[in-house]
Coordinates of C-alpha atoms in Angstrom, one line a residue:
M1 CA -32.0 6.3 6.3
R2 CA -28.9 7.8 4.5
E3 CA -25.7 7.1 6.3
R4 CA -23.5 10.1 7.0
I5 CA -19.9 10.0 5.9
L6 CA -17.1 12.6 6.2
F7 CA -14.4 13.2 3.6
L8 CA -11.3 14.7 5.2
I9 CA -8.5 16.2 3.1
T10 CA -5.8 18.7 4.1
K11 CA -5.9 21.0 1.0
S12 CA -8.8 22.2 -1.1
E13 CA -6.6 23.5 -4.0
I14 CA -6.8 21.4 -7.2
G15 CA -4.7 18.3 -7.3
G16 CA -5.1 14.5 -7.9
A17 CA -6.3 13.7 -4.4
Q18 CA -8.8 16.6 -4.6
K19 CA -10.2 15.2 -7.9
F20 CA -10.5 11.8 -6.2
V21 CA -12.5 13.3 -3.3
K22 CA -14.8 15.2 -5.7
E23 CA -15.7 12.1 -7.6
Q24 CA -16.1 10.0 -4.5
I25 CA -18.6 12.5 -3.1
E26 CA -20.5 12.4 -6.3
I27 CA -20.6 8.6 -6.3
S28 CA -21.6 8.4 -2.7
N29 CA -24.4 10.9 -3.2
D30 CA -25.7 8.8 -6.0
H31 CA -25.7 5.7 -3.8
G32 CA -27.6 7.0 -0.8
F33 CA -25.0 8.6 1.5
D34 CA -25.1 12.1 3.0
C35 CA -21.6 13.5 2.5
Y36 CA -19.7 16.0 4.5
L37 CA -16.3 17.7 3.8
A38 CA -13.6 18.9 6.0
T39 CA -10.6 20.8 4.5
N40 CA -8.4 23.9 5.0
E41 CA -10.0 26.7 2.9
E42 CA -12.6 27.7 0.3
N43 CA -10.9 26.7 -3.0
W44 CA -11.4 24.4 -6.0
L45 CA -12.7 21.4 -4.1
T46 CA -15.3 23.3 -2.1
E47 CA -16.6 25.0 -5.2
E48 CA -16.8 21.7 -7.1
V49 CA -18.9 20.0 -4.4
K50 CA -21.3 22.8 -3.7
G51 CA -24.8 21.4 -3.5
K52 CA -23.4 17.9 -3.1
V53 CA -22.4 18.0 0.5
V54 CA -24.7 18.4 3.5
G55 CA -22.2 20.3 5.6
Q56 CA -18.6 21.5 5.6
L57 CA -15.9 22.2 8.2
I58 CA -13.5 24.7 6.6
H59 CA -10.6 25.5 8.9
S60 CA -6.9 26.1 8.4
G61 CA -6.1 24.0 11.5
V62 CA -6.2 20.8 9.4
S63 CA -3.0 21.9 7.7
S64 CA -0.9 21.5 10.9
L65 CA -1.2 19.3 14.0
S66 CA -3.0 21.0 17.0
M67 CA -5.2 19.9 19.8
S68 CA -7.7 22.7 19.1
Y69 CA -8.4 21.3 15.6
F70 CA -8.7 17.8 17.0
I71 CA -11.4 19.0 19.4
R72 CA -13.1 21.0 16.7
L73 CA -13.2 18.0 14.3
A74 CA -14.5 15.7 17.1
S75 CA -17.3 18.2 17.8
F76 CA -18.2 18.4 14.2
I77 CA -18.4 14.6 13.9
K78 CA -20.6 14.4 17.0
E79 CA -22.9 17.3 16.0
H80 CA -23.6 15.8 12.6
R81 CA -23.7 12.1 13.8
I82 CA -21.0 11.1 11.3
K83 CA -20.6 7.3 11.0
L84 CA -17.4 7.0 8.8
V85 CA -14.4 9.2 8.2
I86 CA -12.6 8.8 4.9
C87 CA -9.1 10.4 5.1
N88 CA -7.0 11.6 2.2
S89 CA -3.5 13.0 2.5
A90 CA -1.0 12.6 5.3
I91 CA -2.0 15.2 8.0
A92 CA -5.7 14.6 7.4
G93 CA -4.9 10.9 7.8
V94 CA -3.5 11.5 11.2
Y95 CA -6.4 13.7 12.3
G96 CA -9.1 11.5 10.8
R97 CA -8.0 8.2 12.2
L98 CA -7.3 9.6 15.7
V99 CA -10.5 11.5 15.9
A100 CA -12.5 8.5 14.5
A101 CA -11.0 6.2 17.2
Y102 CA -11.8 8.8 19.9
S103 CA -15.4 9.1 18.6
Q104 CA -15.7 5.3 18.4
I105 CA -16.5 5.3 14.7
N106 CA -14.8 3.7 11.7
S107 CA -12.2 5.3 9.4
I108 CA -10.8 4.6 6.0
Y109 CA -7.5 5.9 4.8
V110 CA -6.7 6.4 1.1
S111 CA -3.0 6.3 0.4
H112 CA -2.3 8.6 -2.5
G113 CA 1.3 7.4 -2.4
W114 CA 3.1 6.8 0.9
S115 CA 4.6 10.1 1.8
S116 CA 6.3 8.6 4.9
V117 CA 8.4 6.4 2.5
Y118 CA 8.8 8.7 -0.5
N119 CA 9.2 12.1 1.2
G120 CA 10.3 11.2 4.7
G121 CA 14.1 11.4 4.0
F122 CA 16.1 10.9 7.1
F123 CA 12.9 10.5 9.2
S124 CA 11.4 7.8 7.0
M125 CA 11.8 5.1 9.7
I126 CA 10.0 7.2 12.3
F127 CA 7.2 8.2 9.9
N128 CA 6.7 4.6 8.8
R129 CA 6.4 3.5 12.4
I130 CA 3.8 6.2 13.0
E131 CA 1.9 5.0 9.9
W132 CA 2.1 1.4 11.2
G133 CA 0.6 2.6 14.5
L134 CA -2.2 4.5 12.8
S135 CA -3.0 1.5 10.7
K136 CA -4.0 -0.3 14.0
L137 CA -6.8 2.4 14.4
T138 CA -7.9 2.2 10.8
S139 CA -10.8 0.1 9.6
M140 CA -9.4 -0.2 6.1
I141 CA -6.7 1.3 3.9
I142 CA -7.3 1.8 0.2
C143 CA -4.1 1.6 -1.9
V144 CA -4.5 3.4 -5.2
S145 CA -1.8 1.3 -6.9
E146 CA -0.4 -2.2 -6.7
N147 CA 3.0 -0.5 -5.8
D148 CA 1.4 1.3 -2.8
M149 CA 0.0 -2.1 -1.7
I150 CA 3.5 -3.7 -1.8
V151 CA 5.1 -0.7 0.0
A152 CA 2.4 -0.8 2.7
R153 CA 3.1 -4.5 3.4
T154 CA 6.9 -4.7 2.9
K155 CA 8.2 -1.3 4.1
I156 CA 5.6 -0.1 6.6
K157 CA 4.6 -3.6 7.7
I158 CA 0.9 -3.0 7.7
S159 CA -1.3 -6.1 8.1
A160 CA -2.7 -7.4 4.8
K161 CA -6.1 -7.7 6.5
K162 CA -6.2 -3.9 6.6
L163 CA -5.3 -3.3 3.0
I164 CA -7.3 -3.3 -0.2
H165 CA -6.1 -2.3 -3.7
I166 CA -8.5 -0.2 -5.8
S167 CA -6.7 1.5 -8.7
N168 CA -7.4 5.2 -9.1
G169 CA -10.0 5.8 -11.8
I170 CA -12.0 8.7 -13.3
K171 CA -15.1 9.3 -15.3
A172 CA -14.0 9.6 -18.9
L173 CA -13.3 13.2 -20.1
D174 CA -15.1 14.2 -23.2
P175 CA -14.0 17.8 -24.2
E176 CA -14.4 19.1 -27.7
K177 CA -11.1 19.3 -29.6
S178 CA -10.1 22.9 -30.3
L179 CA -10.0 24.1 -33.9
C180 CA -6.3 25.2 -33.8
S181 CA -3.9 23.0 -35.6
S182 CA -0.1 22.7 -35.8
N183 CA 2.6 20.6 -37.5
L184 CA 4.4 20.2 -34.2
I185 CA 4.0 17.3 -31.8
Q186 CA 1.9 18.7 -29.0
M187 CA 3.1 17.7 -25.5
L188 CA 1.4 18.6 -22.2
A189 CA 2.5 18.7 -18.6
V190 CA -0.1 19.4 -15.9
A191 CA 1.3 19.6 -12.4
R192 CA 1.9 21.6 -9.3
L193 CA 5.3 23.2 -10.0
Q194 CA 6.8 22.2 -6.7
H195 CA 8.5 19.2 -5.1
P196 CA 8.4 16.3 -6.0
K197 CA 7.7 17.3 -9.6
R198 CA 10.6 17.8 -11.9
I199 CA 9.2 19.6 -14.9
D200 CA 12.6 21.5 -15.1
L201 CA 14.1 18.2 -16.4
L202 CA 11.5 18.0 -19.1
V203 CA 12.3 21.5 -20.2
D204 CA 16.1 20.6 -20.3
A205 CA 15.3 17.6 -22.5
L206 CA 13.6 19.8 -25.1
K207 CA 16.3 22.4 -25.4
N208 CA 17.7 21.2 -28.7
R209 CA 14.6 20.2 -30.6
S210 CA 12.0 22.2 -32.5
D211 CA 9.6 19.5 -33.5
V212 CA 7.8 19.4 -30.1
Q213 CA 5.6 22.1 -28.6
L214 CA 5.4 21.8 -24.8
T215 CA 2.5 23.4 -22.8
I216 CA 2.9 23.6 -19.1
V217 CA -0.3 24.0 -16.9
G218 CA 0.3 24.7 -13.3
E219 CA 1.9 27.0 -10.8
G220 CA 4.2 26.7 -7.8
E221 CA 7.6 27.6 -6.4
Q222 CA 9.5 26.1 -9.4
A223 CA 7.7 28.3 -11.9
N224 CA 10.4 31.1 -11.8
L225 CA 13.2 28.5 -12.3
I226 CA 11.4 27.0 -15.3
N227 CA 10.7 30.5 -16.8
E228 CA 14.3 31.4 -16.4
K229 CA 15.4 28.3 -18.3
I230 CA 12.9 29.1 -21.1
E231 CA 14.1 32.7 -21.5
A232 CA 17.8 31.9 -21.1
N233 CA 17.7 29.3 -23.9
Q234 CA 15.1 31.2 -26.0
L235 CA 12.8 28.1 -26.0
K236 CA 10.0 29.4 -28.2
N237 CA 8.5 25.9 -28.3
I238 CA 7.6 25.9 -24.6
K239 CA 4.8 27.9 -23.1
M240 CA 3.5 28.2 -19.6
L241 CA -0.2 28.8 -19.1
G242 CA -0.2 29.0 -15.3
K243 CA -2.8 27.5 -13.1
I244 CA -6.1 26.4 -14.8
D245 CA -8.6 25.0 -12.4
G246 CA -10.5 22.0 -13.8
F247 CA -8.3 21.8 -16.9
K248 CA -9.7 19.2 -19.3
Q249 CA -8.3 20.0 -22.7
F250 CA -6.1 16.9 -22.9
V251 CA -7.7 16.1 -26.3
D252 CA -5.7 18.9 -27.9
Y253 CA -2.4 17.1 -27.2
D254 CA -0.5 14.1 -28.4
I255 CA 1.8 13.3 -25.5
F256 CA 1.3 13.8 -21.7
A257 CA 4.4 14.1 -19.7
L258 CA 4.8 13.8 -15.9
I259 CA 8.4 13.9 -14.5
S260 CA 8.4 13.5 -10.8
E261 CA 10.5 12.0 -7.9
S262 CA 7.4 10.3 -6.4
E263 CA 3.8 9.5 -7.3
G264 CA 1.0 7.3 -6.2
L265 CA -1.1 6.6 -9.3
P266 CA -1.4 10.1 -10.9
I267 CA -4.9 11.2 -11.7
S268 CA -3.7 13.6 -14.4
A269 CA -2.1 10.8 -16.3
I270 CA -5.3 8.8 -16.2
E271 CA -7.2 11.8 -17.5
A272 CA -4.7 12.1 -20.3
M273 CA -5.2 8.4 -21.1
S274 CA -9.0 8.9 -21.4
C275 CA -8.3 11.4 -24.2
S276 CA -5.9 9.1 -26.1
N277 CA -2.6 10.8 -25.1
A278 CA 0.6 8.8 -25.3
L279 CA 2.3 8.8 -21.8
L280 CA 5.8 9.8 -20.8
L281 CA 6.2 9.1 -17.1
S282 CA 8.9 8.9 -14.5
N283 CA 9.5 5.3 -13.4
V284 CA 8.3 6.0 -9.8
G285 CA 5.5 4.8 -7.5
G286 CA 2.6 3.3 -9.4
C287 CA 3.4 4.9 -12.8
S288 CA 4.5 1.6 -14.3
E289 CA 0.9 0.4 -13.9
L290 CA -0.2 3.1 -16.3
I291 CA 2.1 1.9 -19.1
D292 CA 1.1 -1.1 -21.4
G293 CA 1.7 -0.4 -25.0
N294 CA 0.8 3.3 -24.6
G295 CA 3.9 5.1 -23.7
V296 CA 7.3 5.1 -22.0
L297 CA 8.8 5.1 -18.5
V298 CA 11.9 7.1 -18.0
D299 CA 14.5 7.8 -15.4
N300 CA 14.7 11.3 -14.0
Q301 CA 17.7 12.2 -16.2
V302 CA 17.7 14.5 -19.2
E303 CA 19.1 11.9 -21.5
S304 CA 16.6 9.3 -20.5
I305 CA 13.7 11.8 -20.9
A306 CA 15.0 12.8 -24.4
K307 CA 15.1 9.2 -25.5
G308 CA 11.6 8.7 -24.1
I309 CA 10.3 11.6 -26.2
D310 CA 11.9 10.0 -29.3
R311 CA 10.2 6.7 -28.5
C312 CA 6.8 8.3 -28.1
I313 CA 7.1 10.1 -31.4
E314 CA 8.2 7.0 -33.2
D315 CA 5.2 5.0 -32.2
L316 CA 2.7 7.8 -31.5
S317 CA -0.3 6.4 -33.3
N318 CA -0.1 3.0 -31.5
F319 CA 0.6 4.6 -28.1
K320 CA -2.4 6.9 -28.5
K321 CA -4.7 4.0 -29.3
G322 CA -3.2 2.0 -26.5
S323 CA -3.9 4.7 -23.9
L324 CA -7.6 4.8 -24.6
S325 CA -7.8 1.0 -24.6
L326 CA -6.0 0.7 -21.3
F327 CA -8.1 3.4 -19.7
K328 CA -11.3 1.6 -20.7
R329 CA -10.0 -1.7 -19.4
N330 CA -8.6 -0.6 -16.0
F331 CA -9.2 3.0 -15.1
D332 CA -12.8 3.8 -16.0
L333 CA -14.4 4.8 -12.6
D334 CA -17.8 3.5 -13.7
K335 CA -16.4 0.0 -13.5
N336 CA -14.9 0.4 -10.0
K337 CA -17.3 2.7 -8.2
L338 CA -19.3 -0.1 -6.5
K339 CA -16.1 -1.3 -4.8
Y340 CA -16.0 2.0 -3.0
V341 CA -19.7 2.1 -2.3
S342 CA -19.6 -1.4 -0.7
L343 CA -16.7 -0.4 1.5
Y344 CA -18.4 2.8 2.7
R345 CA -21.6 0.9 3.3
K346 CA -19.8 -1.8 5.3
F347 CA -18.0 0.6 7.6
S348 CA -20.8 3.2 8.0
N349 CA -23.4 0.7 9.3

């Protein structure tokens, strides 16, 4: 009999956590689970998993805390005889763990970066205490980076018995390289253009150089600010493509840049590694775990970013080779998928 597991995530729009859930559903299907999905709306994720999930709970209530959604989710779990809830993102993590405890089934929480620490601000101490309390209800917590594991133990004080580290991984991308060519170094940024991302700093770092072409893929509240910078400084070497669902053309670029105030272990950077991009990453969260002879970590300051760009260009060939090598060693999902499967099997029985 196929065990029934529910993947719960707050937003369905494309992002790193959504890509993680998509691939986890595919892996779980291949290994004998019936998968269900609960999220806020029909969007990228729901489209990607069509035909791969047995049932879905699509309701905007998951985006904010309410008793009515708690009851709706509990009813869905009971109706479909779900045996395990796998929670992704902060609000979904609250719902999933509380409802699982109420329903007397197990739950797994995947920390895609501890928002209670990185984005809590003045209320971090309170949010950390809530996370600590929720950990008592959680069967297991998957930390996507070694840094997240350390933060969980030292700042949130979660018991080591509840924690396991499995680095984010993906199935290697294999897009065809486009036929267009250029003498410029091709740099790529793929991100939601909103907090905590700082693509504006990357734009500032490129103001006085013409040897690099930056392509920005994504949309968000920062898009207007970035456009204004580009127009005010007549930066013809920077173009914005807007949102592209399922973007995979990393192979057309030399350097992948992610400037951000907080990260877990960014899926977009791992996708870039699989296509031999050199990496230029902010030194936050688990980003240091993605750099080993394949790129540069920078501070979120224009001067540091500019120097990082210079360093990437100076050693571009070696960095590109290093990225693919590191991906194959540590971040190829085919090597780690059985770790997830064994966890799901253990806690769904």
